[in-house]
Amino acid sequence: MTLAHSLAARIAADGPMRLDAWMAACNSAYYGGEDPLGRDFTTAPEISQMFGEMIGGWIGDLWLRAEKPPLHIAELGPGHGSLMADALRLLGRLPGFMGSAGLHMVETSLALRSIQRARLAGWAAQWHDRVDQLPDDRPLVIIANEFFDALPIRQRRSGKELHVDFAEGLFMPKWLPAAGADAEWSEAAHAIMGHLAGRIAAQGGALLIIDYGYGGQVIESVPLDTLQAVHRGEMVSPFYDPGAHDLTAHVDFSALAAVAHGRGLAIHGPVAQGALLGDLGIAARAEALKLGKPPHEAGSITAALLRLTAPQQMGAIFRAMAVTAPGWPVPAGFGMAASGDSGA
Ligand code: SAH
């Protein structure tokens, strides 16, 4: 039975599905399918090795300034494993680091797990289904790039909540009465953030979130509908052909910051991705990679640099926020940003 058939049967039996249940079912099928990344959209770690290398530098610098504690590195939703492979190439050269670091991937898709395993061959990594399975014996330094945007959301407007109905062969939006203020929010994101913030408060460490989203900057109003589906680079209806494309929503950084603040963590940023990568030295890395390369290869390194950092490309839409345990150093790239933003 295809996903569309089973969702139609579920709606026929139980009535319209709430948006978060729909989004969870669609994304689980999408990411569980055959190599879903790179076909419909690309991500920063796939654009250039420089992205993962900068994140590796960020982790290594934090570890050095935290006085080199044994720790666990974790990545949430590692996709093809490119970010971590590029980060580890750098961290592997940092004396004393790898000997004292565990490596953990949180990934639900079995298809992507096998791609990650191949990409990280030679590194002793462990895979987990959920964040609560991460080890609790050392500080955790956790990376989440384009992870939170894939978590299920809910939407409420004018006293009604968004559901998905099935009629005459089509899935369609259906608003059902529900009390409460107008909002778009993700219970899954809040729960994961709450768990990780509690762990970081107890164990030490940090979490770096990079994603497109809002919060911490001046905006006219909080968005109420950022749900989107992208199929081969084109926007399509989130209710069309379930499981054939991923469903995402903008990350509400203020809401995540508030959760972490409530657990006593320090909040850094959010800052623009371009500013973070610039601070971490991506321009110098690009120059080093271009040395001795033929002009067309040097040109594609410059193009990748611009794609990751230019404000009109990924540099400004994507934002980075870090949270750290009490007593941990302010992470690289966030020195100029107001730290301790309550996220209110
Ligand atoms: N970070 C990667 C991939 C982003 S796509 C990159 O930047 O290229 C989102 C990733 O999160 C995929 O690996 C997907 O399988 C994973 N994912 C989505 N929902 C998840 C969940 N609830 N738990 C664990 N992993 C999840």
Coordinates of C-alpha atoms and ligand atoms in Angstrom, one line a residue:
M1 CA 0.0 0.0 0.0
T2 CA 1.4 3.4 -0.9
L3 CA 1.6 6.2 1.7
A4 CA -1.3 8.0 0.0
H5 CA -3.5 4.9 0.3
S6 CA -2.7 4.4 4.0
L7 CA -3.2 8.1 4.8
A8 CA -6.5 8.1 2.9
A9 CA -7.6 5.0 4.8
R10 CA -6.5 6.6 8.1
I11 CA -8.6 9.7 7.4
A12 CA -11.6 7.6 6.4
A13 CA -11.4 5.7 9.7
D14 CA -10.5 8.5 12.1
G15 CA -11.4 11.8 10.4
P16 CA -9.1 14.6 9.3
M17 CA -5.5 14.4 10.4
R18 CA -3.9 17.1 12.4
L19 CA -1.1 18.9 10.4
D20 CA 1.7 17.6 12.7
A21 CA 0.6 13.9 12.2
W22 CA 0.5 14.5 8.4
M23 CA 3.9 16.2 8.3
A24 CA 5.5 13.4 10.4
A25 CA 4.1 10.7 8.2
C26 CA 5.1 12.5 5.0
N27 CA 8.6 13.2 6.1
S28 CA 9.2 9.8 7.5
A29 CA 8.3 8.3 4.1
Y30 CA 10.3 11.0 2.2
Y31 CA 13.5 10.6 4.2
G32 CA 13.1 6.9 4.4
G33 CA 13.0 6.7 0.6
E34 CA 15.9 6.1 -1.7
D35 CA 18.6 8.9 -1.3
P36 CA 16.2 11.8 -0.9
L37 CA 18.8 14.5 -0.6
G38 CA 20.2 16.4 -3.6
R39 CA 17.2 15.6 -5.8
D40 CA 14.8 18.1 -4.5
F41 CA 17.0 20.6 -2.7
T42 CA 20.6 20.9 -1.6
T43 CA 22.1 21.8 1.7
A44 CA 25.2 23.8 2.8
P45 CA 27.3 20.7 3.6
E46 CA 26.6 19.4 0.1
I47 CA 27.6 22.7 -1.5
S48 CA 31.1 22.7 -0.2
Q49 CA 33.5 20.9 2.1
M50 CA 34.2 24.3 3.6
F51 CA 30.9 24.3 5.5
G52 CA 31.7 21.1 7.5
E53 CA 35.3 22.3 8.0
M54 CA 34.1 25.5 9.6
I55 CA 31.9 23.6 11.9
G56 CA 34.8 21.3 12.8
G57 CA 36.8 24.3 13.6
W58 CA 34.0 25.6 15.8
I59 CA 33.9 22.4 17.7
G60 CA 37.6 22.2 18.1
D61 CA 37.9 25.7 19.3
L62 CA 35.2 25.2 21.8
W63 CA 36.8 22.1 23.1
L64 CA 40.2 23.8 23.5
R65 CA 38.8 26.8 25.4
A66 CA 36.7 24.5 27.6
E67 CA 40.1 23.0 28.7
K68 CA 39.9 19.8 26.6
P69 CA 37.2 17.7 28.4
P70 CA 36.5 14.2 27.1
L71 CA 33.1 14.7 25.3
H72 CA 30.6 13.3 22.9
I73 CA 30.0 14.9 19.5
A74 CA 26.5 14.4 18.2
E75 CA 24.8 15.4 14.9
L76 CA 21.0 15.5 14.5
G77 CA 19.7 14.5 11.0
P78 CA 23.2 14.1 9.4
G79 CA 21.8 13.7 5.8
H80 CA 24.7 12.3 3.7
G81 CA 27.2 12.6 6.6
S82 CA 29.1 15.2 4.6
L83 CA 29.2 17.9 7.4
M84 CA 30.6 15.4 9.9
A85 CA 33.1 13.8 7.5
D86 CA 34.5 17.3 6.7
A87 CA 34.5 18.3 10.4
L88 CA 36.3 15.1 11.4
R89 CA 39.0 15.5 8.8
L90 CA 39.9 18.7 10.6
L91 CA 39.3 17.5 14.2
G92 CA 41.4 14.4 13.5
R93 CA 44.4 16.6 13.2
L94 CA 43.8 18.3 16.6
P95 CA 46.1 16.6 19.1
G96 CA 44.3 14.7 21.8
F97 CA 40.8 15.4 20.4
M98 CA 39.7 12.2 18.7
G99 CA 41.1 10.0 21.5
S100 CA 38.7 11.6 24.0
A101 CA 35.6 12.1 21.8
G102 CA 32.7 9.8 21.2
L103 CA 30.7 10.2 17.9
H104 CA 26.9 9.9 17.7
M105 CA 24.4 10.3 14.9
V106 CA 20.7 10.8 15.6
E107 CA 18.9 9.6 12.4
T108 CA 15.6 7.9 11.8
S109 CA 16.0 7.2 8.1
L110 CA 17.6 3.8 7.4
A111 CA 18.4 4.8 3.8
L112 CA 20.3 7.9 5.0
R113 CA 22.0 5.9 7.8
S114 CA 23.6 3.6 5.3
I115 CA 24.9 6.6 3.3
Q116 CA 26.2 8.1 6.5
R117 CA 27.9 4.9 7.5
A118 CA 29.7 4.7 4.1
R119 CA 30.7 8.4 4.4
L120 CA 32.0 8.0 7.9
A121 CA 33.8 4.7 7.3
G122 CA 36.9 4.6 9.5
W123 CA 35.3 6.6 12.3
A124 CA 33.8 4.8 15.3
A125 CA 30.3 6.3 15.2
Q126 CA 27.1 5.1 16.8
W127 CA 23.6 5.7 15.5
H128 CA 20.5 6.5 17.5
D129 CA 16.8 6.9 16.7
R130 CA 16.1 9.6 19.3
V131 CA 18.0 12.3 21.2
D132 CA 17.1 10.7 24.6
Q133 CA 19.4 7.8 23.6
L134 CA 22.5 10.0 23.5
P135 CA 25.0 9.0 26.2
D136 CA 24.8 10.8 29.5
D137 CA 28.4 10.4 30.9
R138 CA 30.2 13.4 29.3
P139 CA 29.6 16.9 27.9
L140 CA 27.6 16.8 24.6
V141 CA 28.5 19.1 21.7
I142 CA 25.6 18.8 19.3
I143 CA 25.3 20.1 15.7
A144 CA 21.9 20.4 13.9
N145 CA 22.0 21.8 10.4
E146 CA 18.6 21.8 8.6
F147 CA 17.2 19.4 11.2
F148 CA 14.7 21.5 13.1
D149 CA 12.9 22.7 10.0
A150 CA 11.9 19.2 9.1
L151 CA 10.1 18.6 12.5
P152 CA 6.2 18.6 12.4
I153 CA 4.3 21.8 13.1
R154 CA 0.8 22.8 14.1
Q155 CA -1.1 25.9 12.8
R156 CA -4.0 27.7 14.4
R157 CA -5.8 30.7 13.0
S158 CA -9.1 32.4 13.9
G159 CA -10.2 29.7 16.4
K160 CA -9.5 26.8 14.0
E161 CA -6.6 24.4 13.7
L162 CA -5.2 23.1 10.3
H163 CA -6.0 19.4 9.5
V164 CA -5.8 17.4 6.3
D165 CA -8.9 15.8 4.8
F166 CA -9.3 13.4 1.9
A167 CA -12.3 13.9 -0.5
E168 CA -12.9 12.9 -4.1
G169 CA -9.4 11.5 -4.5
L170 CA -7.6 14.5 -3.2
F171 CA -5.9 15.5 0.1
M172 CA -6.9 19.1 1.1
P173 CA -6.6 21.5 4.0
K174 CA -9.4 21.4 6.5
W175 CA -9.7 23.9 9.4
L176 CA -11.5 22.5 12.5
P177 CA -12.5 24.5 15.6
A178 CA -9.8 24.8 18.2
A179 CA -9.4 27.3 21.1
G180 CA -6.3 29.5 21.4
A181 CA -4.4 32.3 19.8
D182 CA -3.2 32.4 16.2
A183 CA 0.1 30.5 15.9
E184 CA 2.4 28.2 14.1
W185 CA 4.5 26.1 16.4
S186 CA 6.3 22.8 16.7
E187 CA 5.8 20.6 19.7
A188 CA 8.4 18.2 18.4
A189 CA 11.0 20.9 18.2
H190 CA 10.2 22.2 21.7
A191 CA 10.4 18.7 23.1
I192 CA 13.7 17.9 21.5
M193 CA 15.1 21.3 22.5
G194 CA 13.9 20.8 26.1
H195 CA 15.5 17.4 26.4
L196 CA 18.8 18.5 24.9
A197 CA 18.9 21.7 27.0
G198 CA 18.3 19.6 30.1
R199 CA 21.2 17.2 29.1
I200 CA 23.5 20.1 28.3
A201 CA 22.7 21.8 31.6
A202 CA 23.5 18.5 33.5
Q203 CA 26.4 17.2 31.4
G204 CA 28.0 20.4 30.0
G205 CA 28.5 21.2 26.4
A206 CA 26.7 23.1 23.6
L207 CA 24.2 22.9 20.8
L208 CA 24.6 24.7 17.5
I209 CA 21.5 25.1 15.3
I210 CA 21.7 26.3 11.8
D211 CA 18.5 26.7 9.8
Y212 CA 16.3 29.1 8.0
G213 CA 14.0 30.8 10.4
Y214 CA 13.2 33.9 12.4
G215 CA 13.7 35.3 15.9
G216 CA 16.2 37.6 17.5
Q217 CA 15.9 40.1 14.6
V218 CA 13.3 42.8 14.0
I219 CA 10.4 41.5 12.1
E220 CA 7.0 43.0 11.5
S221 CA 5.0 40.1 12.8
V222 CA 5.6 36.5 13.7
P223 CA 4.8 34.3 10.6
L224 CA 1.7 32.1 10.9
D225 CA 2.3 30.0 7.8
T226 CA 5.8 29.0 6.7
L227 CA 4.9 25.4 5.7
Q228 CA 6.4 24.5 2.4
A229 CA 7.1 21.6 0.1
V230 CA 9.9 21.6 -2.5
H231 CA 9.9 19.1 -5.4
R232 CA 13.0 19.3 -7.7
G233 CA 13.6 22.9 -6.8
E234 CA 10.0 24.0 -7.3
M235 CA 7.4 24.9 -4.6
V236 CA 4.5 22.4 -4.6
S237 CA 1.4 22.1 -2.4
P238 CA 2.2 20.4 1.0
F239 CA -1.0 18.4 0.5
Y240 CA -0.1 16.9 -2.9
D241 CA 1.5 13.5 -3.3
P242 CA 2.5 12.7 0.3
G243 CA 6.0 11.4 0.9
A244 CA 7.2 12.5 -2.6
H245 CA 8.8 15.7 -1.2
D246 CA 9.9 17.0 2.2
L247 CA 7.7 19.3 4.3
T248 CA 9.5 22.0 6.1
A249 CA 8.7 25.1 8.2
H250 CA 10.8 28.1 9.3
V251 CA 12.4 27.6 12.7
D252 CA 11.2 29.8 15.5
F253 CA 14.6 30.6 17.1
S254 CA 13.0 32.7 19.8
A255 CA 10.8 29.8 21.0
L256 CA 13.9 27.4 21.1
A257 CA 15.9 30.1 22.9
A258 CA 13.2 30.4 25.5
V259 CA 13.2 26.7 26.1
A260 CA 17.0 26.6 26.6
H261 CA 16.9 29.8 28.8
G262 CA 14.3 28.1 31.0
R263 CA 16.9 25.3 31.6
G264 CA 19.5 27.8 32.6
L265 CA 21.6 27.7 29.4
A266 CA 23.3 30.8 27.8
I267 CA 22.0 31.7 24.4
H268 CA 24.2 33.0 21.6
G269 CA 22.7 34.6 18.5
P270 CA 21.0 33.9 16.3
V271 CA 23.4 35.4 13.8
A272 CA 23.3 35.2 10.0
Q273 CA 25.0 32.1 8.6
G274 CA 27.2 34.4 6.5
A275 CA 28.4 36.2 9.6
L276 CA 29.2 33.0 11.4
L277 CA 31.1 31.4 8.6
G278 CA 32.9 34.7 8.0
D279 CA 34.0 34.8 11.6
L280 CA 35.1 31.2 11.5
G281 CA 37.5 32.1 8.6
I282 CA 35.7 30.7 5.5
A283 CA 37.2 33.3 3.2
A284 CA 40.8 32.3 4.1
R285 CA 39.9 28.7 3.7
A286 CA 38.5 29.4 0.2
E287 CA 41.8 31.1 -0.8
A288 CA 43.8 28.2 0.5
L289 CA 41.7 25.7 -1.5
K290 CA 42.0 27.8 -4.6
L291 CA 45.9 27.8 -4.5
G292 CA 47.3 25.9 -7.5
K293 CA 43.8 25.1 -8.9
P294 CA 42.9 25.6 -12.6
P295 CA 40.6 28.7 -13.1
H296 CA 37.4 26.7 -13.5
E297 CA 37.9 24.9 -10.2
A298 CA 39.0 28.1 -8.4
G299 CA 35.8 29.7 -9.8
S300 CA 33.6 27.0 -8.4
I301 CA 35.2 27.5 -5.0
T302 CA 34.4 31.2 -5.1
A303 CA 30.9 30.4 -6.3
A304 CA 30.4 28.0 -3.3
L305 CA 31.7 30.6 -0.9
L306 CA 29.2 33.2 -2.2
R307 CA 26.4 30.7 -2.1
L308 CA 27.0 29.9 1.6
T309 CA 27.7 33.5 2.7
A310 CA 26.2 36.2 0.4
P311 CA 23.1 37.8 2.0
Q312 CA 21.1 37.4 -1.2
Q313 CA 21.9 33.6 -1.3
M314 CA 22.1 31.5 1.9
G315 CA 24.1 34.0 4.0
A316 CA 21.2 35.9 5.6
I317 CA 18.1 33.6 5.3
F318 CA 20.0 30.9 7.2
R319 CA 20.7 31.7 10.8
A320 CA 22.8 30.2 13.5
M321 CA 22.1 30.0 17.2
A322 CA 24.2 28.3 19.9
V323 CA 23.3 27.4 23.5
T324 CA 25.9 26.5 26.1
A325 CA 26.0 25.0 29.5
P326 CA 26.7 27.4 32.4
G327 CA 30.5 28.0 32.7
W328 CA 31.2 27.0 29.1
P329 CA 33.0 29.6 26.9
V330 CA 31.2 31.7 24.4
P331 CA 31.5 29.8 21.1
A332 CA 33.4 31.2 18.1
G333 CA 31.3 33.2 15.7
F334 CA 29.1 34.6 18.5
G335 CA 31.5 37.0 20.2
M336 CA 29.9 40.1 18.9
A337 CA 26.3 38.9 19.3
A338 CA 24.3 39.7 22.4
S339 CA 24.8 36.7 24.6
G340 CA 22.1 35.9 27.1
D341 CA 19.3 36.9 24.8
S342 CA 16.3 35.7 26.8
G343 CA 14.5 34.8 23.6
A344 CA 11.4 36.6 24.9
Ligands
SAH1 N1 21.8 17.9 8.0 C1 21.8 17.4 6.7 C2 20.4 16.8 6.3 C3 19.3 17.7 6.4 S1 17.7 17.0 5.9 C4 22.3 18.4 5.7 O1 22.4 19.6 6.1 O2 22.6 18.1 4.6 C5 17.0 16.5 7.4 C6 17.7 15.3 8.1 O3 17.0 15.0 9.3 C7 17.7 14.0 7.3 O4 18.9 13.3 7.6 C8 16.4 13.3 8.0 O5 16.4 11.9 7.8 C9 16.6 13.7 9.4 N2 15.4 13.7 10.2 C10 14.2 14.2 10.0 N3 13.3 14.1 11.0 C11 14.0 13.4 11.9 C12 13.7 12.9 13.3 N4 12.5 13.2 13.8 N5 14.6 12.3 14.0 C13 15.9 12.1 13.5 N6 16.2 12.5 12.2 C14 15.3 13.1 11.5

